[in-house]
Amino acid sequence: MTVLVTGARGNIGSRVVTGLHAAGRQVRATARDLATLSVPEGVQTARLDLTEDDVAADNPTAFAEALKDVDTVFLYATRTTAAPFLKAAHAAGVRHIVFLSSPASYEAAEFRGPIGRIHRAAEQDLAASGLDHTILYPSWLATNARRDWGAAIRARKPVELPYPAAQCVPIHPDDVAEVAVDLLLPDNATHRGRMQVLTGPASMRLDEAVAAIGAGLGRPIPVREISREAALARREPWMAAEILESLLDSAAAAVGRPAPITNTVERITGHPARPLSTWVAENRTDF
């Protein structure tokens, strides 16, 4: 049977595709635009856009190609409902969904914010679908450092943080993907359940995370504390103002509060969660 990976161009989805292929599984990777999709040789591809109008209209043929002979699915949240896709997956005989969610779905500072609302709605659709599923809640992805701080570090400028003392638990994206792969394999169903909270091995301040990158590069990286208002004024066009407001609320609530840590990665994969320093060493050229 085939494992379907939605969002196969994504940070986690691409790694899930690679992991499943390496495990010798039949994989079908999907993307909105197949011209942008690069997959290992032997991996099937199918166009799939969960945000299209025909999806919202519950077109029964919208997912036929993607779901043919599919046993398990890796799914991510979108701003639109996935209910029609889940209905089609149920009808197609899908036996398990591994859903990549966010701690914003339940954390107090973000629960009512846009990120929390999007993921809670998706989880509610999943629960209503009747499909067996496991929800993954990964902590702060190490790749956020590249996204948020990479330009400043490459330019040898200070990293500007509105809440440098906010605590996070960086997690290596490979750890998230390895857990997902384990849960997607039908012969490795031991850890399937309603939810799995995934974290890295250590809680640290954001400015300590910047320092860890500096240690990996062999040079100090200055940090400059800025106001919330300045952070909002520097908002990148690709990030909605409401999303940034919610992220700032979350950071403010995390100041001086150690972030929760679990041993889920080790329990499922058999190895300890990778530290941030490992990710930095593997991605030094990005900085």
PDB file of C-alpha atoms in Angstrom:
ATOM      1  CA  MET A   1       0.000   0.000   0.000  1.00  0.00           C
ATOM      2  CA  THR A   2       0.993   3.612  -0.600  1.00  0.00           C
ATOM      3  CA  VAL A   3       1.793   6.348   1.918  1.00  0.00           C
ATOM      4  CA  LEU A   4       0.517   9.771   0.819  1.00  0.00           C
ATOM      5  CA  VAL A   5       2.517  12.825   1.898  1.00  0.00           C
ATOM      6  CA  THR A   6       0.769  16.165   1.533  1.00  0.00           C
ATOM      7  CA  GLY A   7       2.866  19.318   1.453  1.00  0.00           C
ATOM      8  CA  ALA A   8       5.865  17.367   0.179  1.00  0.00           C
ATOM      9  CA  ARG A   9       7.765  20.564  -0.635  1.00  0.00           C
ATOM     10  CA  GLY A  10       7.598  21.624   2.999  1.00  0.00           C
ATOM     11  CA  ASN A  11      10.253  21.620   5.664  1.00  0.00           C
ATOM     12  CA  ILE A  12       8.876  18.482   7.344  1.00  0.00           C
ATOM     13  CA  GLY A  13       6.964  16.930   4.444  1.00  0.00           C
ATOM     14  CA  SER A  14      10.056  16.700   2.238  1.00  0.00           C
ATOM     15  CA  ARG A  15      11.917  14.890   5.009  1.00  0.00           C
ATOM     16  CA  VAL A  16       9.010  12.500   5.530  1.00  0.00           C
ATOM     17  CA  VAL A  17       9.090  11.616   1.832  1.00  0.00           C
ATOM     18  CA  THR A  18      12.817  10.918   1.996  1.00  0.00           C
ATOM     19  CA  GLY A  19      12.470   8.852   5.174  1.00  0.00           C
ATOM     20  CA  LEU A  20       9.661   6.704   3.828  1.00  0.00           C
ATOM     21  CA  HIS A  21      11.490   6.136   0.548  1.00  0.00           C
ATOM     22  CA  ALA A  22      14.639   5.121   2.433  1.00  0.00           C
ATOM     23  CA  ALA A  23      12.516   2.643   4.405  1.00  0.00           C
ATOM     24  CA  GLY A  24      11.514   1.004   1.121  1.00  0.00           C
ATOM     25  CA  ARG A  25       7.907   2.168   1.176  1.00  0.00           C
ATOM     26  CA  GLN A  26       5.742   3.139  -1.774  1.00  0.00           C
ATOM     27  CA  VAL A  27       5.393   6.910  -1.426  1.00  0.00           C
ATOM     28  CA  ARG A  28       3.212   9.429  -3.231  1.00  0.00           C
ATOM     29  CA  ALA A  29       4.290  13.035  -2.750  1.00  0.00           C
ATOM     30  CA  THR A  30       1.862  15.864  -3.432  1.00  0.00           C
ATOM     31  CA  ALA A  31       2.125  19.586  -4.065  1.00  0.00           C
ATOM     32  CA  ARG A  32      -0.023  22.324  -5.538  1.00  0.00           C
ATOM     33  CA  ASP A  33       2.456  22.746  -8.407  1.00  0.00           C
ATOM     34  CA  LEU A  34       4.304  19.588  -9.411  1.00  0.00           C
ATOM     35  CA  ALA A  35       6.876  21.636 -11.328  1.00  0.00           C
ATOM     36  CA  THR A  36       8.233  22.823  -7.989  1.00  0.00           C
ATOM     37  CA  LEU A  37       8.429  19.347  -6.472  1.00  0.00           C
ATOM     38  CA  SER A  38      11.731  17.452  -6.297  1.00  0.00           C
ATOM     39  CA  VAL A  39      11.575  13.896  -4.939  1.00  0.00           C
ATOM     40  CA  PRO A  40      13.865  10.847  -4.850  1.00  0.00           C
ATOM     41  CA  GLU A  41      13.787   8.570  -7.868  1.00  0.00           C
ATOM     42  CA  GLY A  42      10.940   6.086  -7.599  1.00  0.00           C
ATOM     43  CA  VAL A  43       8.627   8.333  -5.571  1.00  0.00           C
ATOM     44  CA  GLN A  44       5.240   8.908  -7.165  1.00  0.00           C
ATOM     45  CA  THR A  45       3.821  12.422  -7.410  1.00  0.00           C
ATOM     46  CA  ALA A  46       0.285  13.780  -7.618  1.00  0.00           C
ATOM     47  CA  ARG A  47      -1.079  17.294  -7.742  1.00  0.00           C
ATOM     48  CA  LEU A  48      -3.122  18.136  -4.652  1.00  0.00           C
ATOM     49  CA  ASP A  49      -4.304  21.520  -3.433  1.00  0.00           C
ATOM     50  CA  LEU A  50      -6.421  21.452  -0.290  1.00  0.00           C
ATOM     51  CA  THR A  51      -7.242  25.155  -0.677  1.00  0.00           C
ATOM     52  CA  GLU A  52      -8.926  25.103  -4.085  1.00  0.00           C
ATOM     53  CA  ASP A  53     -12.561  26.065  -4.653  1.00  0.00           C
ATOM     54  CA  ASP A  54     -13.518  22.606  -5.912  1.00  0.00           C
ATOM     55  CA  VAL A  55     -12.228  21.184  -2.647  1.00  0.00           C
ATOM     56  CA  ALA A  56     -14.444  23.531  -0.662  1.00  0.00           C
ATOM     57  CA  ALA A  57     -17.326  22.479  -2.876  1.00  0.00           C
ATOM     58  CA  ASP A  58     -16.729  18.847  -1.890  1.00  0.00           C
ATOM     59  CA  ASN A  59     -15.940  17.662  -5.415  1.00  0.00           C
ATOM     60  CA  PRO A  60     -15.870  13.852  -5.039  1.00  0.00           C
ATOM     61  CA  THR A  61     -13.288  13.444  -7.822  1.00  0.00           C
ATOM     62  CA  ALA A  62     -10.827  16.088  -6.569  1.00  0.00           C
ATOM     63  CA  PHE A  63      -8.723  13.567  -4.645  1.00  0.00           C
ATOM     64  CA  ALA A  64      -9.101  10.342  -6.641  1.00  0.00           C
ATOM     65  CA  GLU A  65      -5.598  10.292  -8.127  1.00  0.00           C
ATOM     66  CA  ALA A  66      -3.891  11.247  -4.884  1.00  0.00           C
ATOM     67  CA  LEU A  67      -5.764   8.706  -2.732  1.00  0.00           C
ATOM     68  CA  LYS A  68      -5.626   5.669  -5.000  1.00  0.00           C
ATOM     69  CA  ASP A  69      -4.372   2.628  -3.014  1.00  0.00           C
ATOM     70  CA  VAL A  70      -3.348   4.852  -0.078  1.00  0.00           C
ATOM     71  CA  ASP A  71      -3.115   3.267   3.376  1.00  0.00           C
ATOM     72  CA  THR A  72      -1.722   6.123   5.505  1.00  0.00           C
ATOM     73  CA  VAL A  73      -1.488   9.907   5.052  1.00  0.00           C
ATOM     74  CA  PHE A  74       0.808  12.646   6.353  1.00  0.00           C
ATOM     75  CA  LEU A  75      -1.326  15.788   6.567  1.00  0.00           C
ATOM     76  CA  TYR A  76      -0.684  19.400   7.498  1.00  0.00           C
ATOM     77  CA  ALA A  77      -3.024  22.244   8.419  1.00  0.00           C
ATOM     78  CA  THR A  78      -4.296  24.806   5.912  1.00  0.00           C
ATOM     79  CA  ARG A  79      -6.378  27.927   6.367  1.00  0.00           C
ATOM     80  CA  THR A  80      -9.313  26.192   4.669  1.00  0.00           C
ATOM     81  CA  THR A  81     -11.130  23.112   5.892  1.00  0.00           C
ATOM     82  CA  ALA A  82      -9.723  19.679   5.105  1.00  0.00           C
ATOM     83  CA  ALA A  83     -13.097  18.027   5.763  1.00  0.00           C
ATOM     84  CA  PRO A  84     -13.791  17.162   2.088  1.00  0.00           C
ATOM     85  CA  PHE A  85     -10.359  15.565   1.736  1.00  0.00           C
ATOM     86  CA  LEU A  86     -10.828  13.623   4.960  1.00  0.00           C
ATOM     87  CA  LYS A  87     -14.241  12.422   3.776  1.00  0.00           C
ATOM     88  CA  ALA A  88     -12.663  11.204   0.537  1.00  0.00           C
ATOM     89  CA  ALA A  89      -9.806   9.571   2.469  1.00  0.00           C
ATOM     90  CA  HIS A  90     -12.301   7.692   4.639  1.00  0.00           C
ATOM     91  CA  ALA A  91     -14.181   6.495   1.549  1.00  0.00           C
ATOM     92  CA  ALA A  92     -10.901   5.442  -0.092  1.00  0.00           C
ATOM     93  CA  GLY A  93     -10.041   3.155   2.825  1.00  0.00           C
ATOM     94  CA  VAL A  94      -7.260   5.188   4.442  1.00  0.00           C
ATOM     95  CA  ARG A  95      -6.465   3.571   7.782  1.00  0.00           C
ATOM     96  CA  HIS A  96      -4.396   6.200   9.601  1.00  0.00           C
ATOM     97  CA  ILE A  97      -3.617   9.928   9.403  1.00  0.00           C
ATOM     98  CA  VAL A  98      -0.516  11.527  10.927  1.00  0.00           C
ATOM     99  CA  PHE A  99      -1.366  15.196  11.315  1.00  0.00           C
ATOM    100  CA  LEU A 100       1.281  17.879  11.832  1.00  0.00           C
ATOM    101  CA  SER A 101      -0.243  20.428  14.195  1.00  0.00           C
ATOM    102  CA  SER A 102       1.181  23.099  16.503  1.00  0.00           C
ATOM    103  CA  PRO A 103       1.339  23.617  20.276  1.00  0.00           C
ATOM    104  CA  ALA A 104      -0.491  26.861  19.516  1.00  0.00           C
ATOM    105  CA  SER A 105      -3.567  24.639  19.390  1.00  0.00           C
ATOM    106  CA  TYR A 106      -3.530  24.359  23.177  1.00  0.00           C
ATOM    107  CA  GLU A 107      -0.973  26.768  24.679  1.00  0.00           C
ATOM    108  CA  ALA A 108      -2.585  29.569  26.663  1.00  0.00           C
ATOM    109  CA  ALA A 109      -0.843  32.477  24.921  1.00  0.00           C
ATOM    110  CA  GLU A 110      -1.800  31.320  21.400  1.00  0.00           C
ATOM    111  CA  PHE A 111      -4.900  29.216  21.947  1.00  0.00           C
ATOM    112  CA  ARG A 112      -7.259  31.978  20.803  1.00  0.00           C
ATOM    113  CA  GLY A 113      -4.881  33.475  18.265  1.00  0.00           C
ATOM    114  CA  PRO A 114      -4.958  32.814  14.511  1.00  0.00           C
ATOM    115  CA  ILE A 115      -2.393  30.009  14.575  1.00  0.00           C
ATOM    116  CA  GLY A 116      -4.251  28.262  17.371  1.00  0.00           C
ATOM    117  CA  ARG A 117      -7.612  28.697  15.650  1.00  0.00           C
ATOM    118  CA  ILE A 118      -6.359  27.282  12.348  1.00  0.00           C
ATOM    119  CA  HIS A 119      -4.875  24.184  13.945  1.00  0.00           C
ATOM    120  CA  ARG A 120      -7.776  23.571  16.322  1.00  0.00           C
ATOM    121  CA  ALA A 121     -10.231  23.748  13.434  1.00  0.00           C
ATOM    122  CA  ALA A 122      -8.156  21.236  11.485  1.00  0.00           C
ATOM    123  CA  GLU A 123      -8.002  18.917  14.489  1.00  0.00           C
ATOM    124  CA  GLN A 124     -11.773  19.162  14.883  1.00  0.00           C
ATOM    125  CA  ASP A 125     -12.238  18.208  11.224  1.00  0.00           C
ATOM    126  CA  LEU A 126      -9.955  15.236  11.798  1.00  0.00           C
ATOM    127  CA  ALA A 127     -11.851  14.099  14.881  1.00  0.00           C
ATOM    128  CA  ALA A 128     -15.172  14.403  13.047  1.00  0.00           C
ATOM    129  CA  SER A 129     -13.901  12.389  10.068  1.00  0.00           C
ATOM    130  CA  GLY A 130     -13.943   9.083  11.937  1.00  0.00           C
ATOM    131  CA  LEU A 131     -10.428   8.319  10.698  1.00  0.00           C
ATOM    132  CA  ASP A 132      -7.851   6.819  13.045  1.00  0.00           C
ATOM    133  CA  HIS A 133      -5.176   9.464  13.581  1.00  0.00           C
ATOM    134  CA  THR A 134      -2.217  10.736  15.580  1.00  0.00           C
ATOM    135  CA  ILE A 135      -1.557  14.451  16.065  1.00  0.00           C
ATOM    136  CA  LEU A 136       2.034  15.696  16.294  1.00  0.00           C
ATOM    137  CA  TYR A 137       2.857  18.813  18.309  1.00  0.00           C
ATOM    138  CA  PRO A 138       6.496  19.768  17.609  1.00  0.00           C
ATOM    139  CA  SER A 139       8.176  22.483  19.661  1.00  0.00           C
ATOM    140  CA  TRP A 140      10.088  25.441  18.201  1.00  0.00           C
ATOM    141  CA  LEU A 141      11.604  24.212  14.917  1.00  0.00           C
ATOM    142  CA  ALA A 142      15.337  24.834  14.623  1.00  0.00           C
ATOM    143  CA  THR A 143      14.723  26.046  11.079  1.00  0.00           C
ATOM    144  CA  ASN A 144      12.947  29.083  12.542  1.00  0.00           C
ATOM    145  CA  ALA A 145      16.433  30.395  13.321  1.00  0.00           C
ATOM    146  CA  ARG A 146      17.319  30.449   9.632  1.00  0.00           C
ATOM    147  CA  ARG A 147      13.996  31.991   8.656  1.00  0.00           C
ATOM    148  CA  ASP A 148      13.967  34.699  11.322  1.00  0.00           C
ATOM    149  CA  TRP A 149      17.651  35.445  11.917  1.00  0.00           C
ATOM    150  CA  GLY A 150      19.518  34.202   8.873  1.00  0.00           C
ATOM    151  CA  ALA A 151      19.615  37.498   6.969  1.00  0.00           C
ATOM    152  CA  ALA A 152      20.961  39.457   9.925  1.00  0.00           C
ATOM    153  CA  ILE A 153      23.581  36.828  10.771  1.00  0.00           C
ATOM    154  CA  ARG A 154      24.798  36.595   7.173  1.00  0.00           C
ATOM    155  CA  ALA A 155      25.083  40.389   7.069  1.00  0.00           C
ATOM    156  CA  ARG A 156      26.942  40.334  10.410  1.00  0.00           C
ATOM    157  CA  LYS A 157      24.337  42.563  11.968  1.00  0.00           C
ATOM    158  CA  PRO A 158      22.758  42.168  15.424  1.00  0.00           C
ATOM    159  CA  VAL A 159      19.798  39.827  15.718  1.00  0.00           C
ATOM    160  CA  GLU A 160      16.911  41.987  16.911  1.00  0.00           C
ATOM    161  CA  LEU A 161      14.625  40.355  19.466  1.00  0.00           C
ATOM    162  CA  PRO A 162      11.661  41.928  21.255  1.00  0.00           C
ATOM    163  CA  TYR A 163      11.742  39.260  23.979  1.00  0.00           C
ATOM    164  CA  PRO A 164      15.294  37.829  24.150  1.00  0.00           C
ATOM    165  CA  ALA A 165      14.578  36.107  27.478  1.00  0.00           C
ATOM    166  CA  ALA A 166      11.636  34.136  26.067  1.00  0.00           C
ATOM    167  CA  GLN A 167      12.228  30.393  26.451  1.00  0.00           C
ATOM    168  CA  CYS A 168      11.946  27.862  23.645  1.00  0.00           C
ATOM    169  CA  VAL A 169      12.901  24.229  23.022  1.00  0.00           C
ATOM    170  CA  PRO A 170      14.472  23.959  19.568  1.00  0.00           C
ATOM    171  CA  ILE A 171      13.747  20.673  17.812  1.00  0.00           C
ATOM    172  CA  HIS A 172      15.603  19.292  14.808  1.00  0.00           C
ATOM    173  CA  PRO A 173      13.212  18.857  11.850  1.00  0.00           C
ATOM    174  CA  ASP A 174      14.717  15.432  11.178  1.00  0.00           C
ATOM    175  CA  ASP A 175      13.459  14.296  14.593  1.00  0.00           C
ATOM    176  CA  VAL A 176       9.929  15.397  13.736  1.00  0.00           C
ATOM    177  CA  ALA A 177      10.104  13.645  10.365  1.00  0.00           C
ATOM    178  CA  GLU A 178      11.489  10.412  11.850  1.00  0.00           C
ATOM    179  CA  VAL A 179       8.619  10.260  14.341  1.00  0.00           C
ATOM    180  CA  ALA A 180       6.123  10.852  11.523  1.00  0.00           C
ATOM    181  CA  VAL A 181       7.683   8.097   9.409  1.00  0.00           C
ATOM    182  CA  ASP A 182       7.467   5.627  12.286  1.00  0.00           C
ATOM    183  CA  LEU A 183       3.790   6.425  12.807  1.00  0.00           C
ATOM    184  CA  LEU A 184       3.021   6.148   9.092  1.00  0.00           C
ATOM    185  CA  LEU A 185       4.431   2.647   8.712  1.00  0.00           C
ATOM    186  CA  PRO A 186       1.682   0.059   9.254  1.00  0.00           C
ATOM    187  CA  ASP A 187       4.056  -2.400  10.895  1.00  0.00           C
ATOM    188  CA  ASN A 188       5.247   0.228  13.414  1.00  0.00           C
ATOM    189  CA  ALA A 189       1.906   1.133  14.981  1.00  0.00           C
ATOM    190  CA  THR A 190       3.031   0.876  18.615  1.00  0.00           C
ATOM    191  CA  HIS A 191       3.085   4.627  19.214  1.00  0.00           C
ATOM    192  CA  ARG A 192      -0.031   5.599  17.324  1.00  0.00           C
ATOM    193  CA  GLY A 193      -2.434   7.476  19.535  1.00  0.00           C
ATOM    194  CA  ARG A 194      -4.382  10.678  19.828  1.00  0.00           C
ATOM    195  CA  MET A 195      -1.330  12.915  20.230  1.00  0.00           C
ATOM    196  CA  GLN A 196       2.450  13.008  20.547  1.00  0.00           C
ATOM    197  CA  VAL A 197       4.204  16.107  21.937  1.00  0.00           C
ATOM    198  CA  LEU A 198       7.692  16.376  20.427  1.00  0.00           C
ATOM    199  CA  THR A 199      10.487  18.569  21.777  1.00  0.00           C
ATOM    200  CA  GLY A 200      14.206  19.029  21.596  1.00  0.00           C
ATOM    201  CA  PRO A 201      16.422  18.160  24.571  1.00  0.00           C
ATOM    202  CA  ALA A 202      16.791  21.558  26.268  1.00  0.00           C
ATOM    203  CA  SER A 203      14.865  24.728  27.064  1.00  0.00           C
ATOM    204  CA  MET A 204      16.811  27.893  26.321  1.00  0.00           C
ATOM    205  CA  ARG A 205      16.326  31.618  25.958  1.00  0.00           C
ATOM    206  CA  LEU A 206      16.071  33.003  22.448  1.00  0.00           C
ATOM    207  CA  ASP A 207      19.298  34.937  22.941  1.00  0.00           C
ATOM    208  CA  GLU A 208      20.930  31.681  24.068  1.00  0.00           C
ATOM    209  CA  ALA A 209      19.768  30.067  20.830  1.00  0.00           C
ATOM    210  CA  VAL A 210      21.429  32.910  18.915  1.00  0.00           C
ATOM    211  CA  ALA A 211      24.594  32.321  20.961  1.00  0.00           C
ATOM    212  CA  ALA A 212      24.472  28.614  20.043  1.00  0.00           C
ATOM    213  CA  ILE A 213      24.490  29.564  16.377  1.00  0.00           C
ATOM    214  CA  GLY A 214      27.419  31.876  17.016  1.00  0.00           C
ATOM    215  CA  ALA A 215      29.291  29.053  18.728  1.00  0.00           C
ATOM    216  CA  GLY A 216      28.728  26.867  15.684  1.00  0.00           C
ATOM    217  CA  LEU A 217      30.006  29.603  13.384  1.00  0.00           C
ATOM    218  CA  GLY A 218      32.992  30.370  15.590  1.00  0.00           C
ATOM    219  CA  ARG A 219      32.086  34.019  16.120  1.00  0.00           C
ATOM    220  CA  PRO A 220      29.860  35.945  18.524  1.00  0.00           C
ATOM    221  CA  ILE A 221      26.514  37.154  17.217  1.00  0.00           C
ATOM    222  CA  PRO A 222      25.275  40.339  18.888  1.00  0.00           C
ATOM    223  CA  VAL A 223      21.671  40.523  20.054  1.00  0.00           C
ATOM    224  CA  ARG A 224      19.781  43.797  20.258  1.00  0.00           C
ATOM    225  CA  GLU A 225      16.584  43.976  22.280  1.00  0.00           C
ATOM    226  CA  ILE A 226      13.858  45.956  20.541  1.00  0.00           C
ATOM    227  CA  SER A 227      10.362  46.970  21.544  1.00  0.00           C
ATOM    228  CA  ARG A 228       7.209  45.158  20.543  1.00  0.00           C
ATOM    229  CA  GLU A 229       6.258  48.194  18.460  1.00  0.00           C
ATOM    230  CA  ALA A 230       9.574  48.053  16.615  1.00  0.00           C
ATOM    231  CA  ALA A 231       9.079  44.353  15.907  1.00  0.00           C
ATOM    232  CA  LEU A 232       5.656  45.068  14.440  1.00  0.00           C
ATOM    233  CA  ALA A 233       7.087  47.875  12.326  1.00  0.00           C
ATOM    234  CA  ARG A 234       9.709  45.468  10.919  1.00  0.00           C
ATOM    235  CA  ARG A 235       7.093  42.850   9.953  1.00  0.00           C
ATOM    236  CA  GLU A 236       7.919  41.050   6.718  1.00  0.00           C
ATOM    237  CA  PRO A 237       5.231  41.345   3.996  1.00  0.00           C
ATOM    238  CA  TRP A 238       4.745  37.565   3.884  1.00  0.00           C
ATOM    239  CA  MET A 239       3.657  37.466   7.543  1.00  0.00           C
ATOM    240  CA  ALA A 240       0.164  38.662   8.417  1.00  0.00           C
ATOM    241  CA  ALA A 241       0.017  41.260  11.180  1.00  0.00           C
ATOM    242  CA  GLU A 242      -2.372  39.079  13.185  1.00  0.00           C
ATOM    243  CA  ILE A 243       0.075  36.173  13.044  1.00  0.00           C
ATOM    244  CA  LEU A 244       2.987  38.319  14.225  1.00  0.00           C
ATOM    245  CA  GLU A 245       0.884  39.733  17.062  1.00  0.00           C
ATOM    246  CA  SER A 246       0.101  36.186  18.186  1.00  0.00           C
ATOM    247  CA  LEU A 247       3.765  35.135  18.017  1.00  0.00           C
ATOM    248  CA  LEU A 248       4.767  38.171  20.074  1.00  0.00           C
ATOM    249  CA  ASP A 249       2.090  37.327  22.652  1.00  0.00           C
ATOM    250  CA  SER A 250       3.505  33.815  22.893  1.00  0.00           C
ATOM    251  CA  ALA A 251       7.058  35.096  23.300  1.00  0.00           C
ATOM    252  CA  ALA A 252       6.011  37.558  25.986  1.00  0.00           C
ATOM    253  CA  ALA A 253       4.307  34.768  27.920  1.00  0.00           C
ATOM    254  CA  ALA A 254       7.464  32.620  27.685  1.00  0.00           C
ATOM    255  CA  VAL A 255       9.820  35.155  29.276  1.00  0.00           C
ATOM    256  CA  GLY A 256      11.477  33.565  32.299  1.00  0.00           C
ATOM    257  CA  ARG A 257       9.416  30.386  31.986  1.00  0.00           C
ATOM    258  CA  PRO A 258      11.223  27.179  30.999  1.00  0.00           C
ATOM    259  CA  ALA A 259       9.523  25.488  28.077  1.00  0.00           C
ATOM    260  CA  PRO A 260       8.211  21.931  28.568  1.00  0.00           C
ATOM    261  CA  ILE A 261      10.418  19.029  27.504  1.00  0.00           C
ATOM    262  CA  THR A 262       9.367  15.475  26.612  1.00  0.00           C
ATOM    263  CA  ASN A 263      11.262  12.274  25.801  1.00  0.00           C
ATOM    264  CA  THR A 264       8.861  11.375  22.985  1.00  0.00           C
ATOM    265  CA  VAL A 265      11.468  11.569  20.230  1.00  0.00           C
ATOM    266  CA  GLU A 266      13.727   9.057  21.979  1.00  0.00           C
ATOM    267  CA  ARG A 267      10.810   6.829  22.983  1.00  0.00           C
ATOM    268  CA  ILE A 268       9.659   6.524  19.368  1.00  0.00           C
ATOM    269  CA  THR A 269      12.862   6.734  17.332  1.00  0.00           C
ATOM    270  CA  GLY A 270      15.218   5.039  19.812  1.00  0.00           C
ATOM    271  CA  HIS A 271      17.699   7.936  19.877  1.00  0.00           C
ATOM    272  CA  PRO A 272      17.763  11.134  21.951  1.00  0.00           C
ATOM    273  CA  ALA A 273      16.446  14.317  20.398  1.00  0.00           C
ATOM    274  CA  ARG A 274      19.204  16.183  18.576  1.00  0.00           C
ATOM    275  CA  PRO A 275      20.461  19.409  20.190  1.00  0.00           C
ATOM    276  CA  LEU A 276      20.354  22.747  18.381  1.00  0.00           C
ATOM    277  CA  SER A 277      24.125  22.559  17.941  1.00  0.00           C
ATOM    278  CA  THR A 278      23.704  19.537  15.665  1.00  0.00           C
ATOM    279  CA  TRP A 279      21.343  21.413  13.364  1.00  0.00           C
ATOM    280  CA  VAL A 280      23.655  24.428  13.328  1.00  0.00           C
ATOM    281  CA  ALA A 281      26.667  22.276  12.387  1.00  0.00           C
ATOM    282  CA  GLU A 282      24.689  20.765   9.504  1.00  0.00           C
ATOM    283  CA  ASN A 283      23.522  24.169   8.236  1.00  0.00           C
ATOM    284  CA  ARG A 284      26.500  26.491   8.829  1.00  0.00           C
ATOM    285  CA  THR A 285      26.534  27.594   5.194  1.00  0.00           C
ATOM    286  CA  ASP A 286      23.036  29.082   5.599  1.00  0.00           C
ATOM    287  CA  PHE A 287      24.495  31.643   7.984  1.00  0.00           C
TER     288      PHE A 287
END
